[in-house]
Short mmCIF file of C-alpha atoms in Angstrom, two decimals:
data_model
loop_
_atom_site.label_atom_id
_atom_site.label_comp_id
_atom_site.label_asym_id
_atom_site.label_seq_id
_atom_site.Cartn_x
_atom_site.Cartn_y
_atom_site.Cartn_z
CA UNK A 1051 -5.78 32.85 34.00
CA UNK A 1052 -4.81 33.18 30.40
CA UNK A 1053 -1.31 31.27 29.20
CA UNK A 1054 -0.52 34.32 27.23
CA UNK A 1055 -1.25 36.57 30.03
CA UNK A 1056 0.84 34.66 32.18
CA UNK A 1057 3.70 34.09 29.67
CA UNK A 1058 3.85 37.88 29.45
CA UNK A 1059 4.31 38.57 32.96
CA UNK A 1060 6.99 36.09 33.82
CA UNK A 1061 8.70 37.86 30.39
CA UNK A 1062 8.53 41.17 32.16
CA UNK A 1063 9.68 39.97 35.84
CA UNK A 1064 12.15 37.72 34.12
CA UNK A 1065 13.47 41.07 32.08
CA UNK A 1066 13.86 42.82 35.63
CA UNK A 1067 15.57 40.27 37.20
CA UNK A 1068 18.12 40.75 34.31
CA UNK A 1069 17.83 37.05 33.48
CA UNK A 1070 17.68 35.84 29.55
CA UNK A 1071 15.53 32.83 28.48
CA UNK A 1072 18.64 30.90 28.40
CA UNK A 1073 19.26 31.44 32.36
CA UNK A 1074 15.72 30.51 33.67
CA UNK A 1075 15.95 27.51 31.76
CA UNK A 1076 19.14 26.93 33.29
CA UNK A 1077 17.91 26.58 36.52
CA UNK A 1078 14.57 24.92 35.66
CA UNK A 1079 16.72 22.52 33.72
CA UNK A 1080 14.94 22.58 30.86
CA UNK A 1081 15.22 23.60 27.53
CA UNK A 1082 15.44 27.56 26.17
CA UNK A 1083 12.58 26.65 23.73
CA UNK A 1084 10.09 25.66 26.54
CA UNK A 1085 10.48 29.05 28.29
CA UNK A 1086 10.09 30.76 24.50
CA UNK A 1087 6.69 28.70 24.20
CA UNK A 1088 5.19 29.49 27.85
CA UNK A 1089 5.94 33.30 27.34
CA UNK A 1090 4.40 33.15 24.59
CA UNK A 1091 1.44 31.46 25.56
CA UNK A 1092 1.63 27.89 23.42
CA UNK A 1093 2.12 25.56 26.42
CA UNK A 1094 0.81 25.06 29.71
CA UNK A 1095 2.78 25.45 32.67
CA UNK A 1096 3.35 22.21 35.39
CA UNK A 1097 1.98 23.82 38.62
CA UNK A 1098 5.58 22.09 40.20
CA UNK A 1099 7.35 24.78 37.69
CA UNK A 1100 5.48 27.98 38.07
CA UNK A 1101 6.36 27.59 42.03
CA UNK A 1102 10.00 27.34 41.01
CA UNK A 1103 9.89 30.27 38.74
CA UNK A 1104 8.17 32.50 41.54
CA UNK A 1105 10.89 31.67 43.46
CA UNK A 1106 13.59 32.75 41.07
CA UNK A 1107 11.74 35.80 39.78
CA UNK A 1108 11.39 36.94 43.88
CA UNK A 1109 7.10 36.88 43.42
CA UNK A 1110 4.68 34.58 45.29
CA UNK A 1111 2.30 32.85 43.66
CA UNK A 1112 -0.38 34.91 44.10
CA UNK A 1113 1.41 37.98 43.40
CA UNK A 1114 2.01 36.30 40.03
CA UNK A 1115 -1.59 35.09 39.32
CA UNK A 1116 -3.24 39.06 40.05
CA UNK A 1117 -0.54 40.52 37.67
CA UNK A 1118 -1.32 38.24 34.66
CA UNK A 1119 -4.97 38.32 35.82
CA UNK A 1120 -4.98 42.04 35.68
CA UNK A 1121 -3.08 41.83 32.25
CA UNK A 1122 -5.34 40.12 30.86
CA UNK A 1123 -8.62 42.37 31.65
CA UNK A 1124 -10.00 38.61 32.16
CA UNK A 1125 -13.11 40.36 34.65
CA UNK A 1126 -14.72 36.97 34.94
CA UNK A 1127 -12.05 34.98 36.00
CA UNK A 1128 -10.79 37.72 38.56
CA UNK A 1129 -14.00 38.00 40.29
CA UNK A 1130 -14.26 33.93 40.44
CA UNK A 1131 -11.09 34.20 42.12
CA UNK A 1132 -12.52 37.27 44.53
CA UNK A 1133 -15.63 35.66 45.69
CA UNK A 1134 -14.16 32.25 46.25
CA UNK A 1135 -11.54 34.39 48.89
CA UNK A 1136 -14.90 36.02 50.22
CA UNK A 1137 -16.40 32.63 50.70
CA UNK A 1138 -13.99 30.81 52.40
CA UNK A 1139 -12.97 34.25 54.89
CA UNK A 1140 -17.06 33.90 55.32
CA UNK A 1141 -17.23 30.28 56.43
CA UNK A 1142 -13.88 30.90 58.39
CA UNK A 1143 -15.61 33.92 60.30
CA UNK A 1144 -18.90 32.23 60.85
CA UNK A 1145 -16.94 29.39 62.72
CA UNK A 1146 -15.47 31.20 65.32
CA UNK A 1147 -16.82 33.56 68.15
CA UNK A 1148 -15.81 37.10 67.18
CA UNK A 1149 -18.50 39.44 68.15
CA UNK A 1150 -20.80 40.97 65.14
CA UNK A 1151 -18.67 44.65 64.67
CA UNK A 1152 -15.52 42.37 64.86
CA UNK A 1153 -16.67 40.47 61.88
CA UNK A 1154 -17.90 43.83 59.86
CA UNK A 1155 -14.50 45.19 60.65
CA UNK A 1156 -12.68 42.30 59.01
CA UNK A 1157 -14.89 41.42 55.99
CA UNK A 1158 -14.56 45.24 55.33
CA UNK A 1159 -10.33 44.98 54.85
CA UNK A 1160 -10.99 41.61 53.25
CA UNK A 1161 -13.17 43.55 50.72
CA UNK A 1162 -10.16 46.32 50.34
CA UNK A 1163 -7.40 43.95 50.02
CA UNK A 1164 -8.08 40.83 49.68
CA UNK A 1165 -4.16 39.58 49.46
CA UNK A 1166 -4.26 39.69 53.34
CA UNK A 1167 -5.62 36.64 53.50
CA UNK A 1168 -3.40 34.04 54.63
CA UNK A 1169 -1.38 33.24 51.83
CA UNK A 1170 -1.43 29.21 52.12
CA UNK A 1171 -4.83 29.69 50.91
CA UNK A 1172 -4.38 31.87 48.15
CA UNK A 1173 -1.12 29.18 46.59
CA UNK A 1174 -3.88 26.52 47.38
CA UNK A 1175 -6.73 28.27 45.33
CA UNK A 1176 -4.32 29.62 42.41
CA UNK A 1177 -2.41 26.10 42.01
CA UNK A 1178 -5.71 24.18 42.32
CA UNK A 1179 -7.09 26.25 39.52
CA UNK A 1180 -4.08 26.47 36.94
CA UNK A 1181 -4.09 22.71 37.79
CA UNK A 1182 -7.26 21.96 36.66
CA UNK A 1183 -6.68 24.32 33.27
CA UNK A 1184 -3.61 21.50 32.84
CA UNK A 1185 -5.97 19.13 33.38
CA UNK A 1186 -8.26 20.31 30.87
CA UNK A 1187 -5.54 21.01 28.04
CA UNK A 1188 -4.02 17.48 28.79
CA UNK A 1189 -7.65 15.79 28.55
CA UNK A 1190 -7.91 17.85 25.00
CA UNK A 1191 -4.44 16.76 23.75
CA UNK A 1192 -5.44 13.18 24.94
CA UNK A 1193 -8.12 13.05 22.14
CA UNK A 1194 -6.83 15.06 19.76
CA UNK A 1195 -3.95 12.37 19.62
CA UNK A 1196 -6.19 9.52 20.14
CA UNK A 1197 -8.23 10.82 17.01
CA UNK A 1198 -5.06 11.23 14.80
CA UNK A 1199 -3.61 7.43 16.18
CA UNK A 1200 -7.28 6.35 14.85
CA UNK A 1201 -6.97 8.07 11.25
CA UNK A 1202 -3.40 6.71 10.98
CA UNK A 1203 -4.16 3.45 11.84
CA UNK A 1204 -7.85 3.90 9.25
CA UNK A 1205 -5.21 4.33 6.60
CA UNK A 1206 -2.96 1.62 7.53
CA UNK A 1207 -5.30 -0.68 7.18
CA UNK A 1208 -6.49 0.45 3.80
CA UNK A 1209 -3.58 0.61 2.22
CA UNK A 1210 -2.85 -2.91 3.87
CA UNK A 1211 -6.28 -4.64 2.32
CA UNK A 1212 -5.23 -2.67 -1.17
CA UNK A 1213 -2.50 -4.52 -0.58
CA UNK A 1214 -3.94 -7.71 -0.05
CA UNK A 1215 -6.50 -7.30 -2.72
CA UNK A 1216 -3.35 -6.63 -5.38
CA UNK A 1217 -0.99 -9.28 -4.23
CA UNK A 1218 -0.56 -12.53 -6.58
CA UNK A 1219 -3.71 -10.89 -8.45
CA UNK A 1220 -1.97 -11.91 -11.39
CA UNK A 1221 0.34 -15.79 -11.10
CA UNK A 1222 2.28 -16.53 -14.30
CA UNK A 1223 3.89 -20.47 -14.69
CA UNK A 1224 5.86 -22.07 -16.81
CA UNK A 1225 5.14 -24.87 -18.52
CA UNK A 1226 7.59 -27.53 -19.78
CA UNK A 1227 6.93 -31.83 -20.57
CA UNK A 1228 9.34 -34.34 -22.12
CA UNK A 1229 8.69 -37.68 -23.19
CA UNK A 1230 10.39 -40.43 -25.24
CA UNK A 1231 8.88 -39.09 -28.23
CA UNK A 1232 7.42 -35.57 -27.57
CA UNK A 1233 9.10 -32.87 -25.94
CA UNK A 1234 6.46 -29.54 -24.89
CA UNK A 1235 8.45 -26.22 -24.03
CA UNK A 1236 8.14 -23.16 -23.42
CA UNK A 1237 4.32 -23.45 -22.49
CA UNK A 1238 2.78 -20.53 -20.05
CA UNK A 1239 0.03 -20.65 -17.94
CA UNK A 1240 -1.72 -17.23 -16.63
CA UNK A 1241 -4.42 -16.74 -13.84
CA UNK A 1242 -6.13 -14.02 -12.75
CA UNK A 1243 -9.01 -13.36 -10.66
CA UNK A 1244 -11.26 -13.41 -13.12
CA UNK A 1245 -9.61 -15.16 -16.27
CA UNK A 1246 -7.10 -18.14 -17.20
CA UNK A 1247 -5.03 -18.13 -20.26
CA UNK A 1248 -3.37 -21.16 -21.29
CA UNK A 1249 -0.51 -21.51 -23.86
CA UNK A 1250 0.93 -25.37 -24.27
CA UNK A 1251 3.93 -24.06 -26.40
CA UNK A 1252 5.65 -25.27 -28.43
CA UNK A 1253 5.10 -29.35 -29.31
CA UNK A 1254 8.08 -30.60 -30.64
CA UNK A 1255 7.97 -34.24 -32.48
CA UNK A 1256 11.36 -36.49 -32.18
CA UNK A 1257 9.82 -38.91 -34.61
CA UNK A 1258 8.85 -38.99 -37.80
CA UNK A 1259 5.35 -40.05 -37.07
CA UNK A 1260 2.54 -37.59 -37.22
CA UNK A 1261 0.45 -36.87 -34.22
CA UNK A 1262 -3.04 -37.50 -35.06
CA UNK A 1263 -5.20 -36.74 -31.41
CA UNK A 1264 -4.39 -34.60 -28.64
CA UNK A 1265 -6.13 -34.57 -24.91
CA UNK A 1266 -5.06 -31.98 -21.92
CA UNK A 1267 -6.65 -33.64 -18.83
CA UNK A 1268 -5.97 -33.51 -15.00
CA UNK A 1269 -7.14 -36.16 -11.98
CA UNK A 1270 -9.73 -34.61 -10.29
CA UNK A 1271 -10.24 -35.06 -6.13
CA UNK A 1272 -11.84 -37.87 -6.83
CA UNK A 1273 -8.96 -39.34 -8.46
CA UNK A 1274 -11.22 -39.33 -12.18
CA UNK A 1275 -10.06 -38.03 -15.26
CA UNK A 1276 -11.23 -35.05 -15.94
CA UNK A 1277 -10.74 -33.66 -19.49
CA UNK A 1278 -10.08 -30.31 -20.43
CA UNK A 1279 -9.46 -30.06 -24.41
CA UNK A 1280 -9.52 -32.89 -26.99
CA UNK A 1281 -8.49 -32.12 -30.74
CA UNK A 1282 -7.84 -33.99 -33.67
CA UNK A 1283 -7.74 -31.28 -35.63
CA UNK A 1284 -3.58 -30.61 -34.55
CA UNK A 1285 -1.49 -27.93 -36.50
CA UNK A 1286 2.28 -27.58 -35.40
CA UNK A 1287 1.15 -24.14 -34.27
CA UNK A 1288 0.74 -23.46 -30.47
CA UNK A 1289 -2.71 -24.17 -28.83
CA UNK A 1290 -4.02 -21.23 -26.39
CA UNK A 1291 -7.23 -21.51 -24.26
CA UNK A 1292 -8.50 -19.10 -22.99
CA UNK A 1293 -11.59 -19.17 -20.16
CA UNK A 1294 -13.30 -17.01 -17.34
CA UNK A 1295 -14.98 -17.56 -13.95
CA UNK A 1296 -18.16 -18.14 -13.83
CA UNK A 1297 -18.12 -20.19 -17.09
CA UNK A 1298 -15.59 -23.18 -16.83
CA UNK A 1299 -15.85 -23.78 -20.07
CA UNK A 1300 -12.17 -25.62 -19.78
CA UNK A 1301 -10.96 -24.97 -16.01
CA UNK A 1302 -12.58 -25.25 -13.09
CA UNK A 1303 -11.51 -22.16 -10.35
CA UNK A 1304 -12.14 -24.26 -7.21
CA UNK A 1305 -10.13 -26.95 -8.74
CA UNK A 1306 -6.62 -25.21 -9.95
CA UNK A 1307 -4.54 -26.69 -7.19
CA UNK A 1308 -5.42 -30.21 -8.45
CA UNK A 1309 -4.97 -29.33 -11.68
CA UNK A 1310 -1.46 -27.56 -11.58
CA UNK A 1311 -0.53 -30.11 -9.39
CA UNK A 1312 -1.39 -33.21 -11.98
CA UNK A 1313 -1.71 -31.15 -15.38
CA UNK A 1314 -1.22 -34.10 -18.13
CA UNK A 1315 -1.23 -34.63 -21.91
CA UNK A 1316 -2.39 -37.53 -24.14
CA UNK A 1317 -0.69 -37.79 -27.20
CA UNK A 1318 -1.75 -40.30 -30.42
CA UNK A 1319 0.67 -41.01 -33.09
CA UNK A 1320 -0.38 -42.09 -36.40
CA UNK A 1321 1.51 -45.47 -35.62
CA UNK A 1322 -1.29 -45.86 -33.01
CA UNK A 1323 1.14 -45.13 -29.87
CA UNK A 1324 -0.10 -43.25 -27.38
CA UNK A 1325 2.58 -40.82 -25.60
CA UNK A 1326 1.74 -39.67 -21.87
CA UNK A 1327 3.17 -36.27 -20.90
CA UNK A 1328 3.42 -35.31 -16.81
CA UNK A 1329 3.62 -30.99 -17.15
CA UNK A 1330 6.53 -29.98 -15.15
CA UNK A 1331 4.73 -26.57 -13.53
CA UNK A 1332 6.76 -24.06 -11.94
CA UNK A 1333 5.58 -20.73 -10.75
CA UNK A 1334 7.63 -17.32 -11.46
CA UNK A 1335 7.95 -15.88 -8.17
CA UNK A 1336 6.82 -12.36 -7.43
CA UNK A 1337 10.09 -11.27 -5.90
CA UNK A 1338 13.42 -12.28 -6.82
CA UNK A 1339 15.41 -9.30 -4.48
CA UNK A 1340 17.47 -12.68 -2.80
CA UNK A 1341 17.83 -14.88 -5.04
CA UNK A 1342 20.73 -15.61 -7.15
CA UNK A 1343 19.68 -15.98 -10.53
CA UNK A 1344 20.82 -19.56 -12.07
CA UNK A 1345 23.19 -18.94 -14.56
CA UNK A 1346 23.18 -22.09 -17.36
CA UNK A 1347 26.01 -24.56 -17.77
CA UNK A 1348 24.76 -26.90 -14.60
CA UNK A 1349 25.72 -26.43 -10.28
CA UNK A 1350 29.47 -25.10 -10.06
CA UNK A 1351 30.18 -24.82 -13.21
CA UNK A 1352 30.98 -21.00 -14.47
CA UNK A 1353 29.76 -19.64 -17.67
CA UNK A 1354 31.24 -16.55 -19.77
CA UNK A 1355 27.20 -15.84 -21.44
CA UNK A 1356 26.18 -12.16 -21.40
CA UNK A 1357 22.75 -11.46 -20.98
CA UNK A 1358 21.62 -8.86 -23.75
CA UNK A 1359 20.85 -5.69 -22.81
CA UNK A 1360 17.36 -4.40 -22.77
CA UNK A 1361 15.88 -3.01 -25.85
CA UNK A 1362 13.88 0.42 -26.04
CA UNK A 1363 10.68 -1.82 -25.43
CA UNK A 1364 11.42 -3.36 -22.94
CA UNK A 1365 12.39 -0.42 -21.18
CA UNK A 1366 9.28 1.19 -22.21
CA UNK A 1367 7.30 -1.87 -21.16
CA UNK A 1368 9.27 -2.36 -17.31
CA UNK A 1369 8.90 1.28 -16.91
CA UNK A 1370 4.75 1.84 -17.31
CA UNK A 1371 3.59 -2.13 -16.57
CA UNK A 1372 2.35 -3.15 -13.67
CA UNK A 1373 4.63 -5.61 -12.23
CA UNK A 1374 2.76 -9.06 -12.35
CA UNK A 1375 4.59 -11.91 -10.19
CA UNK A 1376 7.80 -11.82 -12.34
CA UNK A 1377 6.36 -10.46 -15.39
CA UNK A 1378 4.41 -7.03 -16.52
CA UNK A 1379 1.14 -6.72 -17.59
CA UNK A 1380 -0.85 -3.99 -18.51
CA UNK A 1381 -4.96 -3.90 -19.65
CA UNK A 1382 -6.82 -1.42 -22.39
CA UNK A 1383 -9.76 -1.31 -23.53
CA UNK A 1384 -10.58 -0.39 -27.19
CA UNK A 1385 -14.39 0.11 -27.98
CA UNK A 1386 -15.85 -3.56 -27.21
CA UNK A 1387 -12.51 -4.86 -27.26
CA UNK A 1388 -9.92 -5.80 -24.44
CA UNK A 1389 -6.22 -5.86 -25.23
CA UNK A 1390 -4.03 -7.41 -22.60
CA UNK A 1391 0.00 -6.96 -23.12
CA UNK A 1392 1.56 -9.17 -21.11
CA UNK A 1393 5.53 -9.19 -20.93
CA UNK A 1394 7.60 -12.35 -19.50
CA UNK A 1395 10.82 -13.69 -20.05
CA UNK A 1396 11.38 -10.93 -22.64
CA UNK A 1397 8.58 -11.92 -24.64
CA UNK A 1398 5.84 -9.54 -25.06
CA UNK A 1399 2.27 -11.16 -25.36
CA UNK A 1400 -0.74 -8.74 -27.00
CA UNK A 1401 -4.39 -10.78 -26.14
CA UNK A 1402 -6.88 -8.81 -28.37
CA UNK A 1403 -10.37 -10.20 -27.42
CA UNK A 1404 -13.13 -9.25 -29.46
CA UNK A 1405 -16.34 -11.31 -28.17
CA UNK A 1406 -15.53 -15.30 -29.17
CA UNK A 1407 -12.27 -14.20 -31.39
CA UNK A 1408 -9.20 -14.40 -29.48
CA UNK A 1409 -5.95 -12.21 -31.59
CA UNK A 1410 -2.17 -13.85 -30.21
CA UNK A 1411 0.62 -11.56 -31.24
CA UNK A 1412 3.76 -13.02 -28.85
CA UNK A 1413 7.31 -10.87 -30.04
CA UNK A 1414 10.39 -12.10 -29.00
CA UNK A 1415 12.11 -8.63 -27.74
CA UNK A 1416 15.73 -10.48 -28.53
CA UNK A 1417 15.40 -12.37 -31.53
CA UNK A 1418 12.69 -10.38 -32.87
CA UNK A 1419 10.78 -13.35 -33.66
CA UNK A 1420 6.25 -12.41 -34.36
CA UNK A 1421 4.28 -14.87 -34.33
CA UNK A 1422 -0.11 -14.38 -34.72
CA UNK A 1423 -2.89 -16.53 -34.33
CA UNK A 1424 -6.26 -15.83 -34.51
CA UNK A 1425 -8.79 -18.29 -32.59
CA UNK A 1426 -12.79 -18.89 -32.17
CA UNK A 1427 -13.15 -20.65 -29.15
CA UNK A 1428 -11.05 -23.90 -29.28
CA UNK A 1429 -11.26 -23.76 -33.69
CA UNK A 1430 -7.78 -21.96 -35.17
CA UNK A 1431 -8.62 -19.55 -37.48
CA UNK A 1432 -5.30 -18.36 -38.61
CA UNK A 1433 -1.49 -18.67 -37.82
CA UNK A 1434 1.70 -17.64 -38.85
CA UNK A 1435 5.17 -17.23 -37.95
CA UNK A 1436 5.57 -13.51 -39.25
CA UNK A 1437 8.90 -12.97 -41.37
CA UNK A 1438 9.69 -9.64 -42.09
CA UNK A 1439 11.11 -9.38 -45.38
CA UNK A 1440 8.24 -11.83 -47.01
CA UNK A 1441 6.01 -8.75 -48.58
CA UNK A 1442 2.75 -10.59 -47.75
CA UNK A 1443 3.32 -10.34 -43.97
CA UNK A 1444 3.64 -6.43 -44.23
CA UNK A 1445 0.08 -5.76 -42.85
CA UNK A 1446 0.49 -8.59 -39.63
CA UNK A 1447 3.56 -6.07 -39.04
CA UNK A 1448 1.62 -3.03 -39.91
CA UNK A 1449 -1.28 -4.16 -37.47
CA UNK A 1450 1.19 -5.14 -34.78
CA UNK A 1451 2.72 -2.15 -34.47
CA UNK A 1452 -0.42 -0.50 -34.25
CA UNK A 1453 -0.97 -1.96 -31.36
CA UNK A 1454 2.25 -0.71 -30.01
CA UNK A 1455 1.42 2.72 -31.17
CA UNK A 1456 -1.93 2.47 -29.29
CA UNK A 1457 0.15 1.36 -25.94
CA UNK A 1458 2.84 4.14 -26.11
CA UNK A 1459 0.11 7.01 -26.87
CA UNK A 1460 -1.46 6.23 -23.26
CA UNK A 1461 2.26 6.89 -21.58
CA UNK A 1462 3.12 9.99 -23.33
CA UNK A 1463 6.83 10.85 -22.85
#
């Protein structure tokens, strides 16, 4: 039988008993909205239930099943329900001993009325077929849930190995040495998948000898020295390297643990003393949600130092970066070139890499310090602390903020 057929005939016997939806659910003890949805046909009823309502409404159960069968106009399922009758008053005649006109007699008022049967049958035949409907609709639900649970958990686990892929794509450290003569500060080291930039910072000379040679080296697995840059051509200005995968022209990928674990520095004065720098390497960690930050002025010890607020581009810069372990970093590209802003400790770093030619802008965003270099491999081309007010370092400024310009035009506001 159809559930709308059905829902519309316990409506109507329900209406005649006087009873609203509220009552029958009363004494079902369920909830008004279940007896809403089976009258209107959008959910199966529990054979256990329809016997309690045919009690309430004063029907039997197969007085129940002919009325919704009948208001349906469902002709196949009514004579299903006819013939199986006919076939089990058939076997039940064939069984016993009633003489030949006996047996014409009753299949003859079986085929005019065929509720005078006896009635345990017919609740056997009805329940046993508006079980097997629940059965059907439950098997149906089954999969339809199983196939959703499968989708869900499809999309779990992409967004989990997007996740994966994107986590510490991008680890940013610090780099800081100090010796009896030479101090280094303020160096940064940057790895990516598929790149490494290296910055040494700032070299700072506590005597007044000049430093003639310079080696960055690390001790390899085998417990060798293994060099990475040598230079005696040495400028106070910072030294950046800059490599990729594949090439190893200065870093080797499979060996970065070693090397950030024993990352040293060679140092020759031009009174032939050699100064030895162990790199202090610290990572910035991605999150810093609980953590206190450490304030300066040493453990206990309370300080009264503001830090500044942020300035328009740094806002700009936290709002439309990526965040990049506990900096920001964003990528462009520019006809054959790549530009690479890169924003940590409220610095902002521009990489403009042309081929060979490596461009270094790095602004302080508090003290509004510029500084450019320009670099061919490991050979300096060019740098310069930019000042401002000198009329000669207009077009460094003019080209820098070009570069801004060509940032903010692809986050329009």
């Amino acid at each position: 039988m159809e559930s709308v057929a059905l829902g519309q005939t316990i409506k109507e016997l329900r209406e005649e008993k006087g009873l609203t939806q509220e009552q029958l659910a009363n004494m079902l003890h369920i909830s008004r909205q279940n007896v809403s949805r089976w009258e209107l046909g959008k959910r199966s009823i529990e054979s256990t239930n329809l016997l309690k309502i045919c009690q309430i409404l004063g029907v039997t159960l197969d007085e129940l099943a002919l009325k919704a069968v009948n208001k349906s106009s469902a002709k196949k399922e009514k004579n299903n329900y006819t013939d199986f009758i006919e076939k089990q008053n058939e076997s039940d005649l064939i069984n016993s001993n009633i003489k030949d006109d006996k047996k014409k007699s009753v299949k003859q008022k079986t085929n005019r009325s065929p509720i005078s049967v006896n009635k345990n049958d017919i609740y056997n035949i009805v329940v046993n077929l508006y079980d097997d409907k629940n059965q059907e609709s439950k098997k149906r639900k089954k999969y339809f849930r199983l196939f959703i649970s499968s989708m869900v958990l499809m999309v779990i686990l992409i967004i989990f190995f997007i996740i994966f892929s994107l986590y510490n794509a991008v680890s940013i450290y610090n780099i800081n040495g100090s010796g009896s003569s030479i101090d280094i500060v303020n160096g940064l080291f940057v790895i990516t998948r598929d790149k490494i930039y290296f910055d040494l910072g700032s070299i700072r000379n506590k005597t007044k000898n000049e430093i003639r040679e310079l080696e960055l080296y690390y001790y390899n697995k085998n417990n060798d020295r293994s060099l990475i840059f040598k230079t005696d051509d040495f400028s106070d200005s910072n030294i950046i390297l800059y490599d990729f995968i594949g090439y190893n022209e200065y870093f080797k990928f499979d060996e970065m643990d070693m090397i950030l674990n024993n990352l040293s520095i060679d140092i020759l004065l031009s009174n032939e003393t050699t100064e030895t720098i162990r790199f202090n390497i610290e990572k910035e960690e991605f999150s810093k949600l609980f953590n206190k930050r450490e304030e300066p002025g040493g453990i206990g010890e309370k300080t009264n130092k503001v830090e500044p607020e942020d300035t328009e581009l740094e806002k700009f810069v936290k709002k439309n970066f990526n965040k990049a372990d506990d900096g920001y970093a964003y990528v462009k590209k520019d006809g054959k070139r790549r530009i690479e802003y890169i924003y940590l400790d409220r610095n902002l770093t521009i990489l403009v890499i042309d081929g060979d030619i490596l461009e270094s802008w790095n602004f302080d965003c508090i003290d509004e310090e510029l500084m450019y270099q320009k670099l061919k491999k490991t050979e300096t081309l060019e740098s310069i602390i930019v000042d401002k007010d000198e009329e000669k370092n207009q077009a460094y400024l003019d080209e820098f903020n070009n570069y801004l310009n060509m940032l903010k035009s692809d986050f329009p506001q």
